[in-house]
Amino acid sequence: AQTVTQSQPEMSVQEAETVTLSCTYDTSENNYYLFWYKQPPSRQMILVIRQEAYKQQNATENRFSVNFQKAAKSFSLKISDSQLGDTAMYFCAFARSSNTGKLIFGQGTTLQVKP
Amino acid sequence: GAGVSQSPRYKVAKRGQDVALRCDPISGHVSLFWYQQALGQGPEFLTYFQNEAQLDKSGLPSDRFFAERPEGSVSTLKIQRTQQEDSAVYLCASSLGRRRGYEQFFGPGTRLTVL
């Protein structure tokens, strides 16, 4: 069975600074997808960034980038130039590529961006 | 519609009552998922539909939980004889599956409180 672990329940960062959220996972699969989802206080979950395991290049989306270490089963999210609107709960998630796409989520990290 | 919608947004039920939660996915999305999110935790998978077929219901916690999607669009999650431990936010998500890298679009959720 796959598991996803986020070891940082809460983090804070000053506006305009950079923060990194950690995520590790366990799987015996070779092909899979990893995701970071953001859940603001209004609760609607939105996708931040996606990584396909067979791609060695780390995904980037504007201020968001990942450090994907397949051998170490690590998938961290870096947020550059943090903005107040980045305040949210962030979830790391895993999906097998040979399956339905159902997501297995970590416990989440609450990120507070301070002015 | 532009996104996934869910109704009601909030539901209070007395222990033992039956409840029905509705999900309207994005038009054309074949895949539909239900997740249960306890307070401060990551969502946990309940069940998956591909069109009208329920292909995975491995996450349903008991036989009191039942989901359907009779015409391959709107889905309903029904909980019979609600218990206090059923209190959670129930999230619905839809997806184009592998075609879009398994990206899931989430609704705002229904917060169920069982008294």
PDB file of C-alpha atoms in Angstrom:
ATOM      1  CA  ALA A   1       0.000   0.000   0.000  1.00  0.00           C
ATOM      2  CA  GLN A   2       1.106   3.520  -0.725  1.00  0.00           C
ATOM      3  CA  THR A   3       1.618   6.047   2.047  1.00  0.00           C
ATOM      4  CA  VAL A   4       2.363   9.767   2.033  1.00  0.00           C
ATOM      5  CA  THR A   5       3.969  11.544   4.972  1.00  0.00           C
ATOM      6  CA  GLN A   6       4.221  15.247   5.677  1.00  0.00           C
ATOM      7  CA  SER A   7       6.277  15.753   8.806  1.00  0.00           C
ATOM      8  CA  GLN A   8       5.696  19.492   9.245  1.00  0.00           C
ATOM      9  CA  PRO A   9       2.228  20.155  10.687  1.00  0.00           C
ATOM     10  CA  GLU A  10       2.736  23.930  10.691  1.00  0.00           C
ATOM     11  CA  MET A  11       5.119  26.368   9.090  1.00  0.00           C
ATOM     12  CA  SER A  12       5.390  30.113   8.795  1.00  0.00           C
ATOM     13  CA  VAL A  13       7.277  32.424   6.478  1.00  0.00           C
ATOM     14  CA  GLN A  14       7.667  36.143   6.060  1.00  0.00           C
ATOM     15  CA  GLU A  15       6.126  37.723   3.011  1.00  0.00           C
ATOM     16  CA  ALA A  16       8.517  37.748   0.018  1.00  0.00           C
ATOM     17  CA  GLU A  17      10.723  35.015   1.486  1.00  0.00           C
ATOM     18  CA  THR A  18      11.117  31.413   0.368  1.00  0.00           C
ATOM     19  CA  VAL A  19       9.762  28.362   2.148  1.00  0.00           C
ATOM     20  CA  THR A  20      10.059  24.627   1.508  1.00  0.00           C
ATOM     21  CA  LEU A  21       7.449  22.054   2.487  1.00  0.00           C
ATOM     22  CA  SER A  22       8.534  18.434   2.838  1.00  0.00           C
ATOM     23  CA  CYS A  23       6.859  15.260   1.683  1.00  0.00           C
ATOM     24  CA  THR A  24       7.972  11.650   1.578  1.00  0.00           C
ATOM     25  CA  TYR A  25       6.091   8.697   0.188  1.00  0.00           C
ATOM     26  CA  ASP A  26       6.344   4.964   0.029  1.00  0.00           C
ATOM     27  CA  THR A  27       5.457   2.859  -2.985  1.00  0.00           C
ATOM     28  CA  SER A  28       6.654  -0.117  -4.928  1.00  0.00           C
ATOM     29  CA  GLU A  29       5.276   1.340  -8.172  1.00  0.00           C
ATOM     30  CA  ASN A  30       7.576   2.677 -10.859  1.00  0.00           C
ATOM     31  CA  ASN A  31       5.090   4.893 -12.669  1.00  0.00           C
ATOM     32  CA  TYR A  32       3.022   7.339 -10.684  1.00  0.00           C
ATOM     33  CA  TYR A  33       2.081  10.973 -10.245  1.00  0.00           C
ATOM     34  CA  LEU A  34       2.767  13.289  -7.335  1.00  0.00           C
ATOM     35  CA  PHE A  35       0.812  16.420  -6.565  1.00  0.00           C
ATOM     36  CA  TRP A  36       0.747  19.387  -4.264  1.00  0.00           C
ATOM     37  CA  TYR A  37      -2.730  20.700  -3.528  1.00  0.00           C
ATOM     38  CA  LYS A  38      -3.564  23.922  -1.727  1.00  0.00           C
ATOM     39  CA  GLN A  39      -6.610  24.259   0.504  1.00  0.00           C
ATOM     40  CA  PRO A  40      -7.237  27.869   1.580  1.00  0.00           C
ATOM     41  CA  PRO A  41      -9.450  28.614   4.568  1.00  0.00           C
ATOM     42  CA  SER A  42     -12.494  28.659   2.226  1.00  0.00           C
ATOM     43  CA  ARG A  43     -11.743  24.925   1.763  1.00  0.00           C
ATOM     44  CA  GLN A  44     -11.878  24.504  -2.013  1.00  0.00           C
ATOM     45  CA  MET A  45      -8.848  22.417  -2.902  1.00  0.00           C
ATOM     46  CA  ILE A  46      -6.856  23.488  -5.937  1.00  0.00           C
ATOM     47  CA  LEU A  47      -3.904  21.930  -7.712  1.00  0.00           C
ATOM     48  CA  VAL A  48      -0.603  23.752  -7.257  1.00  0.00           C
ATOM     49  CA  ILE A  49       1.797  21.540  -9.169  1.00  0.00           C
ATOM     50  CA  ARG A  50       2.107  18.021 -10.593  1.00  0.00           C
ATOM     51  CA  GLN A  51       5.089  15.752 -11.216  1.00  0.00           C
ATOM     52  CA  GLU A  52       5.156  12.600 -13.321  1.00  0.00           C
ATOM     53  CA  ALA A  53       7.556  10.064 -11.868  1.00  0.00           C
ATOM     54  CA  TYR A  54       9.117   9.111 -15.195  1.00  0.00           C
ATOM     55  CA  LYS A  55      10.164  12.721 -15.830  1.00  0.00           C
ATOM     56  CA  GLN A  56      13.495  13.554 -14.284  1.00  0.00           C
ATOM     57  CA  GLN A  57      13.077  17.298 -14.665  1.00  0.00           C
ATOM     58  CA  ASN A  58      11.519  18.979 -11.673  1.00  0.00           C
ATOM     59  CA  ALA A  59       8.175  20.642 -12.341  1.00  0.00           C
ATOM     60  CA  THR A  60       7.802  24.402 -11.959  1.00  0.00           C
ATOM     61  CA  GLU A  61       4.746  26.665 -12.006  1.00  0.00           C
ATOM     62  CA  ASN A  62       5.630  30.328 -11.621  1.00  0.00           C
ATOM     63  CA  ARG A  63       6.688  30.801  -7.961  1.00  0.00           C
ATOM     64  CA  PHE A  64       6.173  27.109  -7.159  1.00  0.00           C
ATOM     65  CA  SER A  65       8.715  24.410  -7.853  1.00  0.00           C
ATOM     66  CA  VAL A  66       9.392  20.910  -6.623  1.00  0.00           C
ATOM     67  CA  ASN A  67      12.467  18.921  -5.725  1.00  0.00           C
ATOM     68  CA  PHE A  68      11.649  15.378  -6.806  1.00  0.00           C
ATOM     69  CA  GLN A  69      14.093  12.734  -5.571  1.00  0.00           C
ATOM     70  CA  LYS A  70      12.731   9.440  -6.870  1.00  0.00           C
ATOM     71  CA  ALA A  71      15.298   7.177  -5.224  1.00  0.00           C
ATOM     72  CA  ALA A  72      14.778   8.848  -1.873  1.00  0.00           C
ATOM     73  CA  LYS A  73      10.998   8.977  -2.418  1.00  0.00           C
ATOM     74  CA  SER A  74      10.986  12.630  -1.553  1.00  0.00           C
ATOM     75  CA  PHE A  75       8.853  15.376  -3.110  1.00  0.00           C
ATOM     76  CA  SER A  76       9.286  18.824  -1.554  1.00  0.00           C
ATOM     77  CA  LEU A  77       7.540  22.028  -2.580  1.00  0.00           C
ATOM     78  CA  LYS A  78       9.380  25.332  -2.730  1.00  0.00           C
ATOM     79  CA  ILE A  79       7.408  28.558  -2.688  1.00  0.00           C
ATOM     80  CA  SER A  80       9.437  31.602  -3.719  1.00  0.00           C
ATOM     81  CA  ASP A  81       8.490  35.215  -3.034  1.00  0.00           C
ATOM     82  CA  SER A  82       5.763  34.123  -0.623  1.00  0.00           C
ATOM     83  CA  GLN A  83       2.543  36.123  -0.738  1.00  0.00           C
ATOM     84  CA  LEU A  84      -0.199  36.564   1.836  1.00  0.00           C
ATOM     85  CA  GLY A  85      -2.520  34.642  -0.489  1.00  0.00           C
ATOM     86  CA  ASP A  86      -0.305  31.577  -0.135  1.00  0.00           C
ATOM     87  CA  THR A  87      -1.607  31.123   3.412  1.00  0.00           C
ATOM     88  CA  ALA A  88      -3.361  27.759   3.304  1.00  0.00           C
ATOM     89  CA  MET A  89      -3.087  24.104   4.123  1.00  0.00           C
ATOM     90  CA  TYR A  90      -0.905  22.246   1.633  1.00  0.00           C
ATOM     91  CA  PHE A  91      -1.346  18.569   0.878  1.00  0.00           C
ATOM     92  CA  CYS A  92       1.058  16.266  -0.862  1.00  0.00           C
ATOM     93  CA  ALA A  93      -0.714  13.493  -2.782  1.00  0.00           C
ATOM     94  CA  PHE A  94       0.138  10.333  -4.742  1.00  0.00           C
ATOM     95  CA  ALA A  95      -1.656   8.572  -7.582  1.00  0.00           C
ATOM     96  CA  ARG A  96      -0.704   5.349  -9.344  1.00  0.00           C
ATOM     97  CA  SER A  97      -0.597   5.812 -13.096  1.00  0.00           C
ATOM     98  CA  SER A  98      -2.019   2.338 -13.693  1.00  0.00           C
ATOM     99  CA  ASN A  99      -4.995   2.913 -11.469  1.00  0.00           C
ATOM    100  CA  THR A 100      -8.083   5.072 -11.369  1.00  0.00           C
ATOM    101  CA  GLY A 101      -6.143   8.132 -10.345  1.00  0.00           C
ATOM    102  CA  LYS A 102      -7.488   8.088  -6.813  1.00  0.00           C
ATOM    103  CA  LEU A 103      -5.368  10.254  -4.590  1.00  0.00           C
ATOM    104  CA  ILE A 104      -3.606   9.255  -1.407  1.00  0.00           C
ATOM    105  CA  PHE A 105      -3.006  12.366   0.673  1.00  0.00           C
ATOM    106  CA  GLY A 106      -0.547  13.277   3.370  1.00  0.00           C
ATOM    107  CA  GLN A 107      -1.664  14.820   6.636  1.00  0.00           C
ATOM    108  CA  GLY A 108      -1.098  18.338   5.412  1.00  0.00           C
ATOM    109  CA  THR A 109       1.075  21.317   6.353  1.00  0.00           C
ATOM    110  CA  THR A 110      -0.512  24.561   7.466  1.00  0.00           C
ATOM    111  CA  LEU A 111       1.447  27.461   6.026  1.00  0.00           C
ATOM    112  CA  GLN A 112       1.082  30.946   7.453  1.00  0.00           C
ATOM    113  CA  VAL A 113       2.568  33.830   5.455  1.00  0.00           C
ATOM    114  CA  LYS A 114       3.239  36.787   7.734  1.00  0.00           C
ATOM    115  CA  PRO A 115       3.274  40.413   6.561  1.00  0.00           C
TER     116      PRO A 115
ATOM    117  CA  GLY B   1     -20.947  24.996 -14.760  1.00  0.00           C
ATOM    118  CA  ALA B   2     -17.469  26.320 -14.359  1.00  0.00           C
ATOM    119  CA  GLY B   3     -16.478  24.022 -11.529  1.00  0.00           C
ATOM    120  CA  VAL B   4     -17.563  21.200  -9.277  1.00  0.00           C
ATOM    121  CA  SER B   5     -20.488  22.095  -7.072  1.00  0.00           C
ATOM    122  CA  GLN B   6     -21.768  20.349  -3.972  1.00  0.00           C
ATOM    123  CA  SER B   7     -24.931  20.701  -1.955  1.00  0.00           C
ATOM    124  CA  PRO B   8     -25.773  21.280   0.742  1.00  0.00           C
ATOM    125  CA  ARG B   9     -22.681  23.127   1.947  1.00  0.00           C
ATOM    126  CA  TYR B  10     -23.567  22.410   5.559  1.00  0.00           C
ATOM    127  CA  LYS B  11     -25.689  19.651   7.021  1.00  0.00           C
ATOM    128  CA  VAL B  12     -26.577  19.000  10.640  1.00  0.00           C
ATOM    129  CA  ALA B  13     -28.111  15.632  11.375  1.00  0.00           C
ATOM    130  CA  LYS B  14     -29.269  13.914  14.519  1.00  0.00           C
ATOM    131  CA  ARG B  15     -27.667  10.582  15.210  1.00  0.00           C
ATOM    132  CA  GLY B  16     -29.588   7.895  13.397  1.00  0.00           C
ATOM    133  CA  GLN B  17     -30.872  10.096  10.585  1.00  0.00           C
ATOM    134  CA  ASP B  18     -30.167   9.427   6.924  1.00  0.00           C
ATOM    135  CA  VAL B  19     -28.439  12.096   4.825  1.00  0.00           C
ATOM    136  CA  ALA B  20     -27.840  12.585   1.094  1.00  0.00           C
ATOM    137  CA  LEU B  21     -25.005  14.683  -0.278  1.00  0.00           C
ATOM    138  CA  ARG B  22     -25.007  15.822  -3.895  1.00  0.00           C
ATOM    139  CA  CYS B  23     -22.154  16.437  -6.291  1.00  0.00           C
ATOM    140  CA  ASP B  24     -22.325  18.097  -9.722  1.00  0.00           C
ATOM    141  CA  PRO B  25     -19.063  17.434 -11.541  1.00  0.00           C
ATOM    142  CA  ILE B  26     -17.550  19.452 -14.361  1.00  0.00           C
ATOM    143  CA  SER B  27     -19.390  18.668 -17.581  1.00  0.00           C
ATOM    144  CA  GLY B  28     -17.611  15.994 -19.593  1.00  0.00           C
ATOM    145  CA  HIS B  29     -15.550  14.664 -16.714  1.00  0.00           C
ATOM    146  CA  VAL B  30     -15.736  10.904 -16.805  1.00  0.00           C
ATOM    147  CA  SER B  31     -14.115  10.273 -13.432  1.00  0.00           C
ATOM    148  CA  LEU B  32     -15.723  11.197 -10.134  1.00  0.00           C
ATOM    149  CA  PHE B  33     -14.335  10.688  -6.650  1.00  0.00           C
ATOM    150  CA  TRP B  34     -15.664  11.086  -3.124  1.00  0.00           C
ATOM    151  CA  TYR B  35     -13.329  11.799  -0.216  1.00  0.00           C
ATOM    152  CA  GLN B  36     -13.877  12.195   3.514  1.00  0.00           C
ATOM    153  CA  GLN B  37     -11.846  14.832   5.356  1.00  0.00           C
ATOM    154  CA  ALA B  38     -11.756  14.889   9.136  1.00  0.00           C
ATOM    155  CA  LEU B  39     -10.898  18.163  10.828  1.00  0.00           C
ATOM    156  CA  GLY B  40      -7.231  19.031  10.372  1.00  0.00           C
ATOM    157  CA  GLN B  41      -6.495  15.894   8.347  1.00  0.00           C
ATOM    158  CA  GLY B  42      -5.898  15.015   4.744  1.00  0.00           C
ATOM    159  CA  PRO B  43      -8.801  13.744   2.640  1.00  0.00           C
ATOM    160  CA  GLU B  44      -9.314  10.001   2.533  1.00  0.00           C
ATOM    161  CA  PHE B  45     -10.651   8.201  -0.507  1.00  0.00           C
ATOM    162  CA  LEU B  46     -14.151   6.771  -0.297  1.00  0.00           C
ATOM    163  CA  THR B  47     -15.240   5.715  -3.772  1.00  0.00           C
ATOM    164  CA  TYR B  48     -14.680   6.198  -7.518  1.00  0.00           C
ATOM    165  CA  PHE B  49     -16.957   6.260 -10.558  1.00  0.00           C
ATOM    166  CA  GLN B  50     -16.097   6.030 -14.211  1.00  0.00           C
ATOM    167  CA  ASN B  51     -19.210   7.343 -15.911  1.00  0.00           C
ATOM    168  CA  GLU B  52     -22.062   5.512 -14.158  1.00  0.00           C
ATOM    169  CA  ALA B  53     -19.974   2.534 -13.080  1.00  0.00           C
ATOM    170  CA  GLN B  54     -18.724   2.425  -9.509  1.00  0.00           C
ATOM    171  CA  LEU B  55     -15.332   0.825 -10.036  1.00  0.00           C
ATOM    172  CA  ASP B  56     -13.837   1.238  -6.600  1.00  0.00           C
ATOM    173  CA  LYS B  57     -15.651   1.472  -3.289  1.00  0.00           C
ATOM    174  CA  SER B  58     -12.833   0.190  -1.159  1.00  0.00           C
ATOM    175  CA  GLY B  59     -12.758   3.320   1.011  1.00  0.00           C
ATOM    176  CA  LEU B  60     -16.372   3.277   2.161  1.00  0.00           C
ATOM    177  CA  PRO B  61     -16.116   2.807   5.936  1.00  0.00           C
ATOM    178  CA  SER B  62     -19.235   0.724   6.410  1.00  0.00           C
ATOM    179  CA  ASP B  63     -22.334  -0.566   4.667  1.00  0.00           C
ATOM    180  CA  ARG B  64     -24.134   2.530   5.909  1.00  0.00           C
ATOM    181  CA  PHE B  65     -22.375   4.469   3.150  1.00  0.00           C
ATOM    182  CA  PHE B  66     -23.751   4.222  -0.360  1.00  0.00           C
ATOM    183  CA  ALA B  67     -22.930   6.199  -3.503  1.00  0.00           C
ATOM    184  CA  GLU B  68     -24.492   6.346  -6.925  1.00  0.00           C
ATOM    185  CA  ARG B  69     -24.098   8.119 -10.256  1.00  0.00           C
ATOM    186  CA  PRO B  70     -26.975   6.707 -12.301  1.00  0.00           C
ATOM    187  CA  GLU B  71     -26.574   8.788 -15.470  1.00  0.00           C
ATOM    188  CA  GLY B  72     -22.848   9.296 -15.349  1.00  0.00           C
ATOM    189  CA  SER B  73     -23.088  12.907 -14.254  1.00  0.00           C
ATOM    190  CA  VAL B  74     -24.523  13.960 -10.872  1.00  0.00           C
ATOM    191  CA  SER B  75     -23.539  11.767  -7.959  1.00  0.00           C
ATOM    192  CA  THR B  76     -25.098  11.283  -4.549  1.00  0.00           C
ATOM    193  CA  LEU B  77     -23.406  10.006  -1.418  1.00  0.00           C
ATOM    194  CA  LYS B  78     -25.894   8.629   1.060  1.00  0.00           C
ATOM    195  CA  ILE B  79     -25.172   7.856   4.683  1.00  0.00           C
ATOM    196  CA  GLN B  80     -27.734   5.844   6.561  1.00  0.00           C
ATOM    197  CA  ARG B  81     -28.221   5.888  10.334  1.00  0.00           C
ATOM    198  CA  THR B  82     -25.589   8.562  10.819  1.00  0.00           C
ATOM    199  CA  GLN B  83     -23.169   8.261  13.727  1.00  0.00           C
ATOM    200  CA  GLN B  84     -21.061  10.931  15.408  1.00  0.00           C
ATOM    201  CA  GLU B  85     -17.918   9.547  13.811  1.00  0.00           C
ATOM    202  CA  ASP B  86     -19.408  10.376  10.408  1.00  0.00           C
ATOM    203  CA  SER B  87     -18.929  14.096  11.170  1.00  0.00           C
ATOM    204  CA  ALA B  88     -16.488  15.373   8.554  1.00  0.00           C
ATOM    205  CA  VAL B  89     -16.240  17.348   5.346  1.00  0.00           C
ATOM    206  CA  TYR B  90     -17.182  15.286   2.310  1.00  0.00           C
ATOM    207  CA  LEU B  91     -15.353  16.337  -0.822  1.00  0.00           C
ATOM    208  CA  CYS B  92     -16.273  15.486  -4.377  1.00  0.00           C
ATOM    209  CA  ALA B  93     -13.786  15.726  -7.234  1.00  0.00           C
ATOM    210  CA  SER B  94     -13.989  15.143 -10.964  1.00  0.00           C
ATOM    211  CA  SER B  95     -11.323  14.443 -13.507  1.00  0.00           C
ATOM    212  CA  LEU B  96     -10.526  13.708 -17.137  1.00  0.00           C
ATOM    213  CA  GLY B  97      -8.294  10.914 -15.903  1.00  0.00           C
ATOM    214  CA  ARG B  98      -5.068  10.041 -17.627  1.00  0.00           C
ATOM    215  CA  ARG B  99      -5.704  12.580 -20.411  1.00  0.00           C
ATOM    216  CA  ARG B 100      -4.977  15.396 -17.974  1.00  0.00           C
ATOM    217  CA  GLY B 101      -2.410  13.668 -15.845  1.00  0.00           C
ATOM    218  CA  TYR B 102      -5.028  12.660 -13.285  1.00  0.00           C
ATOM    219  CA  GLU B 103      -5.588  16.252 -12.161  1.00  0.00           C
ATOM    220  CA  GLN B 104      -8.668  16.355  -9.982  1.00  0.00           C
ATOM    221  CA  PHE B 105     -10.948  19.359  -9.589  1.00  0.00           C
ATOM    222  CA  PHE B 106     -12.546  19.604  -6.185  1.00  0.00           C
ATOM    223  CA  GLY B 107     -15.850  20.972  -5.027  1.00  0.00           C
ATOM    224  CA  PRO B 108     -16.211  23.136  -1.905  1.00  0.00           C
ATOM    225  CA  GLY B 109     -17.299  20.180   0.189  1.00  0.00           C
ATOM    226  CA  THR B 110     -20.246  19.437   2.440  1.00  0.00           C
ATOM    227  CA  ARG B 111     -19.587  19.805   6.142  1.00  0.00           C
ATOM    228  CA  LEU B 112     -21.620  17.168   7.968  1.00  0.00           C
ATOM    229  CA  THR B 113     -22.150  17.482  11.701  1.00  0.00           C
ATOM    230  CA  VAL B 114     -23.862  14.613  13.488  1.00  0.00           C
ATOM    231  CA  LEU B 115     -25.232  15.476  16.904  1.00  0.00           C
TER     232      LEU B 115
END
